[in-house]
PDB file of C-alpha atoms in Angstrom:
ATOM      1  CA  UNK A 108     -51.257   5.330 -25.857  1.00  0.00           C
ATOM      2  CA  UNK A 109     -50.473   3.997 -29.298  1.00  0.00           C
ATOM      3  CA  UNK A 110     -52.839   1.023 -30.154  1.00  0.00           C
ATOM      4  CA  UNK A 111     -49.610  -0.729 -31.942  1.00  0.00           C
ATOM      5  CA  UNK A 112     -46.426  -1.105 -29.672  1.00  0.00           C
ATOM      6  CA  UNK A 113     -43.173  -2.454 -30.877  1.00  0.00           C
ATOM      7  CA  UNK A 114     -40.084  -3.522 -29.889  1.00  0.00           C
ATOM      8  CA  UNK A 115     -37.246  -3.617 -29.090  1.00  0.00           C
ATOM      9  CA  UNK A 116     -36.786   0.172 -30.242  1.00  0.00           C
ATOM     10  CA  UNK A 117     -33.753  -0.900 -31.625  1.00  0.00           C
ATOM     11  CA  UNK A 118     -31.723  -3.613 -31.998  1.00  0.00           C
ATOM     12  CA  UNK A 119     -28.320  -4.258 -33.203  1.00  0.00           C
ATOM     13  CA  UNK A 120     -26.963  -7.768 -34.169  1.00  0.00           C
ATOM     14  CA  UNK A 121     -23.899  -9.104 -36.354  1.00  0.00           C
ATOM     15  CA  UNK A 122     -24.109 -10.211 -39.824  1.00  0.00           C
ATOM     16  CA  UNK A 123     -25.339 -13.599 -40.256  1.00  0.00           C
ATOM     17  CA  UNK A 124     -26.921 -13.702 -37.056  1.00  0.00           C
ATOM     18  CA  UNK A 125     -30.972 -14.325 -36.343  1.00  0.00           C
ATOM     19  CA  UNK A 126     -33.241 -11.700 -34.660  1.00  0.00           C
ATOM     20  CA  UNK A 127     -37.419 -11.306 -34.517  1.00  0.00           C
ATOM     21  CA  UNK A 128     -39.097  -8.261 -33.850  1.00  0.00           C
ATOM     22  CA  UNK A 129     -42.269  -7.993 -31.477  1.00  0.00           C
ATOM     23  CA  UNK A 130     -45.666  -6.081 -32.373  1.00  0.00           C
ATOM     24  CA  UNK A 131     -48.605  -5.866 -29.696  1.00  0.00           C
ATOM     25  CA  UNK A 132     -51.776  -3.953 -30.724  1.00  0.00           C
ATOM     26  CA  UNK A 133     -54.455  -3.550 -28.928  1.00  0.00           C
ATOM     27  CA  UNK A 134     -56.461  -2.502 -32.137  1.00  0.00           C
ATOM     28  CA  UNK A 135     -59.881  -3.720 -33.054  1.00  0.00           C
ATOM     29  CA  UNK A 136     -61.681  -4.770 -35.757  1.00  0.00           C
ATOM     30  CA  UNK A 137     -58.599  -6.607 -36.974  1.00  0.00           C
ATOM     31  CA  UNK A 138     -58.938  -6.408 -40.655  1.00  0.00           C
ATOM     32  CA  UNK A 139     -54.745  -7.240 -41.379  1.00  0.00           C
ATOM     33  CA  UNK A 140     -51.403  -7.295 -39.862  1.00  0.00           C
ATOM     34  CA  UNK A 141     -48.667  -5.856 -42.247  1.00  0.00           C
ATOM     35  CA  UNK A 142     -45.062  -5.885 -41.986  1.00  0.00           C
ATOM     36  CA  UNK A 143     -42.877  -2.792 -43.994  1.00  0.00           C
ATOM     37  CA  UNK A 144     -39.371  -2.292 -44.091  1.00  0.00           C
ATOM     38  CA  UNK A 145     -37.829   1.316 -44.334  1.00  0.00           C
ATOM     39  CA  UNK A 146     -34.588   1.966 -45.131  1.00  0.00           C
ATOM     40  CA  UNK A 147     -33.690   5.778 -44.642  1.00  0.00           C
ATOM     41  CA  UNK A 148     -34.154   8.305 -46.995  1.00  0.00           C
ATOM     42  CA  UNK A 149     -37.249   6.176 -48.701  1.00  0.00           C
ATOM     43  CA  UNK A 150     -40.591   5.080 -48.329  1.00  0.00           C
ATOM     44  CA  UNK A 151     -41.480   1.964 -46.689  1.00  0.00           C
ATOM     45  CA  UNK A 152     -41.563  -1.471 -48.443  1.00  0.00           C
ATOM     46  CA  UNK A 153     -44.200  -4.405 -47.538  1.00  0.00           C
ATOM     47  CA  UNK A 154     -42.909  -7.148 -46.581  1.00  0.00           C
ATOM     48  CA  UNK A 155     -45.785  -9.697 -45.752  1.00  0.00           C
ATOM     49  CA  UNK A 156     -49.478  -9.075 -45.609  1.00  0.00           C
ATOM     50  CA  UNK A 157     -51.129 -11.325 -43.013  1.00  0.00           C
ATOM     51  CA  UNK A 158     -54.852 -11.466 -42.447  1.00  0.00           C
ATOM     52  CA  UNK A 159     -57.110 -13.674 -39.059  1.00  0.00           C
ATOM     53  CA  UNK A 160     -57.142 -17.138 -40.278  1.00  0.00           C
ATOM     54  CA  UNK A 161     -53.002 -16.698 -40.912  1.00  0.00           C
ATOM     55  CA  UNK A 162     -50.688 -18.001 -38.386  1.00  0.00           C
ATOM     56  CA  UNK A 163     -47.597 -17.950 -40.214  1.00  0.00           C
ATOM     57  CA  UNK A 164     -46.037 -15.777 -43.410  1.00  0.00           C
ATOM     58  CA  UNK A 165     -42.442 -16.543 -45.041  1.00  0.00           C
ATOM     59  CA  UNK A 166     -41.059 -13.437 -47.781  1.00  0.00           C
ATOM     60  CA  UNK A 167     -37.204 -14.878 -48.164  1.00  0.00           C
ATOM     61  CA  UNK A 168     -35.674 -14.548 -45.485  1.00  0.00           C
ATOM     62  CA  UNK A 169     -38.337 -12.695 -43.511  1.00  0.00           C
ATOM     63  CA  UNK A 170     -41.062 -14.854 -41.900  1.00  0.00           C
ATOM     64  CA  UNK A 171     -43.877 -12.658 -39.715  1.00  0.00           C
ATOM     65  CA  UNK A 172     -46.108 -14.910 -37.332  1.00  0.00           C
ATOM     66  CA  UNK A 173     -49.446 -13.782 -35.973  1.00  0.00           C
ATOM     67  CA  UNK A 174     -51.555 -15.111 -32.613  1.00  0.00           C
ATOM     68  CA  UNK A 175     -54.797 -12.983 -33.322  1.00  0.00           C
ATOM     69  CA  UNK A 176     -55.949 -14.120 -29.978  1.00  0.00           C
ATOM     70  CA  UNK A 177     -52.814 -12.455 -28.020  1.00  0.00           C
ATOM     71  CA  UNK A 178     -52.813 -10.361 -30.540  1.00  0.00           C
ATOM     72  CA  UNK A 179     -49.548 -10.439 -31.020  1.00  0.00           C
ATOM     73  CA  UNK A 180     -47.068 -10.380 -34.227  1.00  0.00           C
ATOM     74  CA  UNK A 181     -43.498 -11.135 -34.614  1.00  0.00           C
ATOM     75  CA  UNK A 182     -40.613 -10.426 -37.756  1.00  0.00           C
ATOM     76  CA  UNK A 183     -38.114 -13.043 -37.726  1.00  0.00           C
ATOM     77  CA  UNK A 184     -35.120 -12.181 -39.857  1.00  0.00           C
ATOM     78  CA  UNK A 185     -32.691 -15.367 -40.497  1.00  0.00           C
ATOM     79  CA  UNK A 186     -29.246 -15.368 -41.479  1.00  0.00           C
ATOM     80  CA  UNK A 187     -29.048 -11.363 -41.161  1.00  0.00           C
ATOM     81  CA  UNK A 188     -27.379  -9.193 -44.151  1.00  0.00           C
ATOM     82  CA  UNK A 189     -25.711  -5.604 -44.098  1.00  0.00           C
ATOM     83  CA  UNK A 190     -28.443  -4.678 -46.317  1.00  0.00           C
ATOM     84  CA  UNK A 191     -31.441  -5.962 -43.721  1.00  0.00           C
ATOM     85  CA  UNK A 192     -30.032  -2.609 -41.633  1.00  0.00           C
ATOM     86  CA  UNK A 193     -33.874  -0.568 -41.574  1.00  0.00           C
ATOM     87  CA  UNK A 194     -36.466   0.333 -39.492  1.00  0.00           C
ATOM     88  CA  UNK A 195     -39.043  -2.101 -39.434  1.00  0.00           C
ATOM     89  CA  UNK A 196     -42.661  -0.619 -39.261  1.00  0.00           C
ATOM     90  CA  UNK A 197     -45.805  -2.829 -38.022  1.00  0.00           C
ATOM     91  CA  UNK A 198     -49.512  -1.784 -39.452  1.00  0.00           C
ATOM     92  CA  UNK A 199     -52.303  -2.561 -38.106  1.00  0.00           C
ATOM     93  CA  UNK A 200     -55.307  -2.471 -40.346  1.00  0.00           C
ATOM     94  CA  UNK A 201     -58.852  -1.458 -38.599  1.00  0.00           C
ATOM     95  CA  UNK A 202     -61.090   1.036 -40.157  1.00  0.00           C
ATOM     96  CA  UNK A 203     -58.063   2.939 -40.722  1.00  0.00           C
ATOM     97  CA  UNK A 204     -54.293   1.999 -41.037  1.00  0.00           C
ATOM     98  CA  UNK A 205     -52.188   2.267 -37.313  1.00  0.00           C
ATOM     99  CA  UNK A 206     -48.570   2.405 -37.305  1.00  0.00           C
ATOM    100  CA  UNK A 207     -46.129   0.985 -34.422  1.00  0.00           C
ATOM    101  CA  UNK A 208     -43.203   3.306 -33.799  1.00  0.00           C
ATOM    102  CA  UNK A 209     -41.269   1.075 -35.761  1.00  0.00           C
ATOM    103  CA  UNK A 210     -37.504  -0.937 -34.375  1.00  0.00           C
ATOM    104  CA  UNK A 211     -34.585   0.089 -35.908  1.00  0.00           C
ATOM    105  CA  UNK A 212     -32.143  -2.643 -36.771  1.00  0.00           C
ATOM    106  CA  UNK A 213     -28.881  -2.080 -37.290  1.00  0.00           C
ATOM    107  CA  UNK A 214     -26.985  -5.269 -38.489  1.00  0.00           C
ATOM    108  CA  UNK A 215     -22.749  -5.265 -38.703  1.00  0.00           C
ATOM    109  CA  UNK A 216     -20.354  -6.716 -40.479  1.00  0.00           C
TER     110      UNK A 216
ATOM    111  CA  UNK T 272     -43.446  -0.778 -64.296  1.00  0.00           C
ATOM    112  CA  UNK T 273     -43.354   2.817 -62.860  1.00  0.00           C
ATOM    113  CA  UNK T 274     -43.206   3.005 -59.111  1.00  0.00           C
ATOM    114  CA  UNK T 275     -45.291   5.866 -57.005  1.00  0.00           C
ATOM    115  CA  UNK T 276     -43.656   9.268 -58.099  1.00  0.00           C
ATOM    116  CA  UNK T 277     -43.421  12.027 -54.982  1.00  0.00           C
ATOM    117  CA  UNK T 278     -42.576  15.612 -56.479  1.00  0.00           C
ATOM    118  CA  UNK T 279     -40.590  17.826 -54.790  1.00  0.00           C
ATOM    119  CA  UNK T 280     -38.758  15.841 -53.063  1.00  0.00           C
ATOM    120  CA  UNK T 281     -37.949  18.324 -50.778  1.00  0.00           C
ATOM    121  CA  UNK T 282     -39.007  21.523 -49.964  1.00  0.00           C
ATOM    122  CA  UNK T 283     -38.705  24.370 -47.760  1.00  0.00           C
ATOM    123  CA  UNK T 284     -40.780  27.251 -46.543  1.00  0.00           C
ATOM    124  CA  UNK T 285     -41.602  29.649 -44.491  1.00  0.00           C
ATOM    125  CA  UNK T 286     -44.066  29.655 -41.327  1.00  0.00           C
ATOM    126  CA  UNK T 287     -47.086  30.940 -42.600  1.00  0.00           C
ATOM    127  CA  UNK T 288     -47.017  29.784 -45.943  1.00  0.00           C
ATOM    128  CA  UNK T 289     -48.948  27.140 -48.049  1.00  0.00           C
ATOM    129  CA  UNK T 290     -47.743  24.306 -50.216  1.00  0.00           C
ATOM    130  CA  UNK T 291     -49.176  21.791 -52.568  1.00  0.00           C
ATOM    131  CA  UNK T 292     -47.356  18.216 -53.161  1.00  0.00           C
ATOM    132  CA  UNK T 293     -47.951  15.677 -55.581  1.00  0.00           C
ATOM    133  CA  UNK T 294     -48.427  11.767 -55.836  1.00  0.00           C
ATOM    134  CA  UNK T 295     -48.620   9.717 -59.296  1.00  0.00           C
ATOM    135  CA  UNK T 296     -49.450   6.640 -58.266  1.00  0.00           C
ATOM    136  CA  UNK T 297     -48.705   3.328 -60.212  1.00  0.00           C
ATOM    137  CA  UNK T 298     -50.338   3.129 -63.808  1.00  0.00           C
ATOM    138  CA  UNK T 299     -53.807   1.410 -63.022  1.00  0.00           C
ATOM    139  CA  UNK T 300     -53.893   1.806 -59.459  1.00  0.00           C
ATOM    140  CA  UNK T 301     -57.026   3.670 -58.333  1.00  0.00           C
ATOM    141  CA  UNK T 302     -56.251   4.673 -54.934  1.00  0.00           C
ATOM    142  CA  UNK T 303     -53.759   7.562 -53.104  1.00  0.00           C
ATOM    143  CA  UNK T 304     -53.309   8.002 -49.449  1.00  0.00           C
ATOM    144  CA  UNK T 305     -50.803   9.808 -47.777  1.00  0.00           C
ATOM    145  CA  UNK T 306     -49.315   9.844 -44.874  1.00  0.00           C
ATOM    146  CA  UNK T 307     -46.818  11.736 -42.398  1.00  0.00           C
ATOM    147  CA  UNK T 308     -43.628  11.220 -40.481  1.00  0.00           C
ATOM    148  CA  UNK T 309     -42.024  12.758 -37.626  1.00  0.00           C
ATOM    149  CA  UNK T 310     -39.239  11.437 -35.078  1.00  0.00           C
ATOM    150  CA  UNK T 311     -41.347  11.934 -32.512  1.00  0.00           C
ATOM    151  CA  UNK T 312     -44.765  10.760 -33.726  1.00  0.00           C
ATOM    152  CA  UNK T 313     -43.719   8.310 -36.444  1.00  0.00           C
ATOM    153  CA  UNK T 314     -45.867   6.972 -39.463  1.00  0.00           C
ATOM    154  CA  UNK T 315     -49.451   8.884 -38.824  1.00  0.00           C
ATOM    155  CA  UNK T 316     -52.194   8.413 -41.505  1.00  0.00           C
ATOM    156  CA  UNK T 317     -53.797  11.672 -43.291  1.00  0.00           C
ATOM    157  CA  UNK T 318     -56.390  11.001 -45.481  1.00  0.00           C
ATOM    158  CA  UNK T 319     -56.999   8.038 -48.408  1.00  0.00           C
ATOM    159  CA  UNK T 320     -58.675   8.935 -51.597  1.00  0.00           C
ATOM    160  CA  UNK T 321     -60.145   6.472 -54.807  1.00  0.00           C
ATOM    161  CA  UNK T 322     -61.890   7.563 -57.736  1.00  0.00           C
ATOM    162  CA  UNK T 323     -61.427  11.006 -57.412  1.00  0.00           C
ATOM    163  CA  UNK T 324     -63.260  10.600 -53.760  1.00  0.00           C
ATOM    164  CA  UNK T 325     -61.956  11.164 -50.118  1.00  0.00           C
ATOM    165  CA  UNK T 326     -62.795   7.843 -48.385  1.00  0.00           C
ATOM    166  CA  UNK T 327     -60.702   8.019 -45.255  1.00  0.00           C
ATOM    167  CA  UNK T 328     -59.523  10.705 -43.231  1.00  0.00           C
ATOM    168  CA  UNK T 329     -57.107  10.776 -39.921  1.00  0.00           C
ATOM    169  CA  UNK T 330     -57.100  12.826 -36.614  1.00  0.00           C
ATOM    170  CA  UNK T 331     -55.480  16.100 -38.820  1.00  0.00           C
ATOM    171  CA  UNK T 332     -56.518  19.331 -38.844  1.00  0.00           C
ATOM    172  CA  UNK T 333     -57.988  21.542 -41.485  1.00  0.00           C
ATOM    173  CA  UNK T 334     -55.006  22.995 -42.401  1.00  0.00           C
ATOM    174  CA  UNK T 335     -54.462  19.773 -44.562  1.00  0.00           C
ATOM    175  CA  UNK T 336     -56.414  18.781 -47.243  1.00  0.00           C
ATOM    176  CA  UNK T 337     -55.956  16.830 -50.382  1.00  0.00           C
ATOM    177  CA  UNK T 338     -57.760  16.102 -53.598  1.00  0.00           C
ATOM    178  CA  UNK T 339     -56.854  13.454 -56.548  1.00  0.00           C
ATOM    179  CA  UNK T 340     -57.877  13.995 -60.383  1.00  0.00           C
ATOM    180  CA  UNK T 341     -59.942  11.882 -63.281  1.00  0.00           C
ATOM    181  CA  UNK T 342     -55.774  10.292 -64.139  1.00  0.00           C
ATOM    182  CA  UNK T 343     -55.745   9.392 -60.083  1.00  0.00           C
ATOM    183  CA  UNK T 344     -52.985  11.753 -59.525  1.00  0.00           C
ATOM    184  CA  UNK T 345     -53.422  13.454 -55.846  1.00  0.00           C
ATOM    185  CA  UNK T 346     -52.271  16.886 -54.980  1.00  0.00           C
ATOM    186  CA  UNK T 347     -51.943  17.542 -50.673  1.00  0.00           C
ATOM    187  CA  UNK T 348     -52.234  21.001 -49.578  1.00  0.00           C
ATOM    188  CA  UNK T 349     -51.019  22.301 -46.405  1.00  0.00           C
ATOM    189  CA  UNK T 350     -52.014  25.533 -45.242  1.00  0.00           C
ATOM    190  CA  UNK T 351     -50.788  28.044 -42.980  1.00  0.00           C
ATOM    191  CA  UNK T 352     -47.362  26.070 -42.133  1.00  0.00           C
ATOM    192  CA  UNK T 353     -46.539  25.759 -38.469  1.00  0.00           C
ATOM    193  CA  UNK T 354     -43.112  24.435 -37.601  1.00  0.00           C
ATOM    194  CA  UNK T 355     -44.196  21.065 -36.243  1.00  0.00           C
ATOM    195  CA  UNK T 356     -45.186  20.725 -40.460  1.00  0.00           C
ATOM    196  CA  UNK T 357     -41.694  19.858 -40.781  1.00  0.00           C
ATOM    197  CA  UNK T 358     -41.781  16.127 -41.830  1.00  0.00           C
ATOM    198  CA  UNK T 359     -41.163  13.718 -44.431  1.00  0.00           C
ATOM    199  CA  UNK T 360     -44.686  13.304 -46.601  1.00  0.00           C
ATOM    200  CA  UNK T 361     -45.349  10.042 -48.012  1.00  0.00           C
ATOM    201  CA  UNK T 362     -48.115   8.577 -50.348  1.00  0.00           C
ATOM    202  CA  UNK T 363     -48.738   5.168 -50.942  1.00  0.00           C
ATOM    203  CA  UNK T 364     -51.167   3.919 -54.606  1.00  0.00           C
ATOM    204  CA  UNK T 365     -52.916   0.466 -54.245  1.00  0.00           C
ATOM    205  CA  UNK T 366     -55.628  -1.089 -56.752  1.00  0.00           C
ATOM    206  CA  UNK T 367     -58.336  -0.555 -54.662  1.00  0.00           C
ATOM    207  CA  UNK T 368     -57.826   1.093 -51.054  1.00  0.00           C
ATOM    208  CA  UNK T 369     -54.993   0.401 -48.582  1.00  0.00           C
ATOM    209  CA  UNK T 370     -57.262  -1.866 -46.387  1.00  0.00           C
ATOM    210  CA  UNK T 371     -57.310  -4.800 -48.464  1.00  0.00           C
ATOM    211  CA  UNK T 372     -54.996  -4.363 -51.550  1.00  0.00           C
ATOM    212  CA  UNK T 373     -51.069  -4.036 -51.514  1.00  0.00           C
ATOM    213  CA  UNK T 374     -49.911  -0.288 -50.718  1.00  0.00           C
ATOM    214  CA  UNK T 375     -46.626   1.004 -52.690  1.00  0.00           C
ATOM    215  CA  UNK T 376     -45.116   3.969 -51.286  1.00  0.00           C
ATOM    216  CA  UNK T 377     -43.364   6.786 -52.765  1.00  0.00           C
ATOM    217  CA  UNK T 378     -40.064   8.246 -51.330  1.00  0.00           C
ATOM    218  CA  UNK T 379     -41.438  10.789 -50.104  1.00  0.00           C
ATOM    219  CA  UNK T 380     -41.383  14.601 -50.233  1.00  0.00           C
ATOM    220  CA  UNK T 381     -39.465  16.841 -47.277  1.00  0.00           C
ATOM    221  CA  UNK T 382     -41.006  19.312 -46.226  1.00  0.00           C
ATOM    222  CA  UNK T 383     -39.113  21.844 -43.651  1.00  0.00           C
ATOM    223  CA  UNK T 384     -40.521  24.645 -42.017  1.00  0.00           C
ATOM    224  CA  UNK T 385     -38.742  27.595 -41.119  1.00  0.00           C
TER     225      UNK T 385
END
């Protein structure tokens, strides 16, 4: 079972709209909690970094939240663009790096 | 500055054979790991290396293996292709490791197995 689950899978939403992604992990030690984005063809792009003590990250238009006690994570994407259309990848950060199977969001116009 | 240079970017071979891909990382960065990607098993960590040193290693077998130089360029090596090689390859540079400095990924190199 993978350690960092995501989801939806995928998601598709209309241009302007709002949407947040979900990460659970179950991994431990929790060193840091990383949002990438991936559009195809490339390699991924960080997003935010969050670490424990952080509850709350804003990048833009991105903002990533973290409950290290649910250990739970969440990407919230405002005001949605064509070009926000990506998967987006959650990392958890132990003694090694863990990946979640990433969502896939397609936004249209 | 320059970003994290992947070359080839793709590549195809045959079951059985070997092949070697390179990683430049970004000018001062210290640090390589790389990493693969399937459909089916996504973003999967393969080994990390800094100052010339393997400091991490994933759940891979020995088939894959990986060395960086005095510049911190990194060569991987993948022996003995099997088709479930077929993948896109990607290495990320950060100042000082991956757990606790900024990683900046490459596009990636292709690799298909035949």
């Amino acid at each position: 079972k993978n350690q960092v689950e995501q989801s939806p899978q995928s998601l598709i939403i209309l241009e302007g709209k709002n949407c947040t992604l979900q990460c659970n992990y179950t991994v431990s030690p929790f060193s840091n909690l990383r949002w990438y984005k991936q559009d195809t063809g490339r390699g991924p792009v960080s997003l935010t970094i969050m670490t424990f003590s952080e509850n709350t990250k804003s990048n833009g238009r991105y903002t990533a939240t973290l409950d290290a006690d649910t250990k739970q994570s969440s990407l919230h994407i405002t005001a949605s663009q064509l070009s926000d259309s990506a998967s987006y990848i959650c990392v958890v950060h132990s003694n090694d790096m863990r990946f979640g199977a990433g969502t896939r969001l397609t936004v249209k116009p | 500055k320059a970003g994290v240079t992947q070359t080839p970017r793709y590549l195809i071979k045959t079951r059985g054979q070997q092949v070697t891909l390179s990683c430049s990382p970004i000018s001062g960065h210290r640090s390589v790991s790389w990493y693969q990607q399937t459909p089916g098993q996504g973003l999967q960590f393969l080994f990390e290396y800094f100052s010339e040193t393997q400091r991490n290693k994933g759940n891979f077998p020995g088939r894959f293996s990986g060395r960086q130089f005095s510049n911190s360029r990194s060569e991987m090596n993948v022996s003995t292709l099997e088709l479930g090689d077929s993948a896109l390859y990607l290495c990320a540079s950060s100042l000082a490791g991956t757990m606790n400095t900024e990683a900046f990924f490459g596009q990636g190199t292709r690799l298909t197995v035949v």
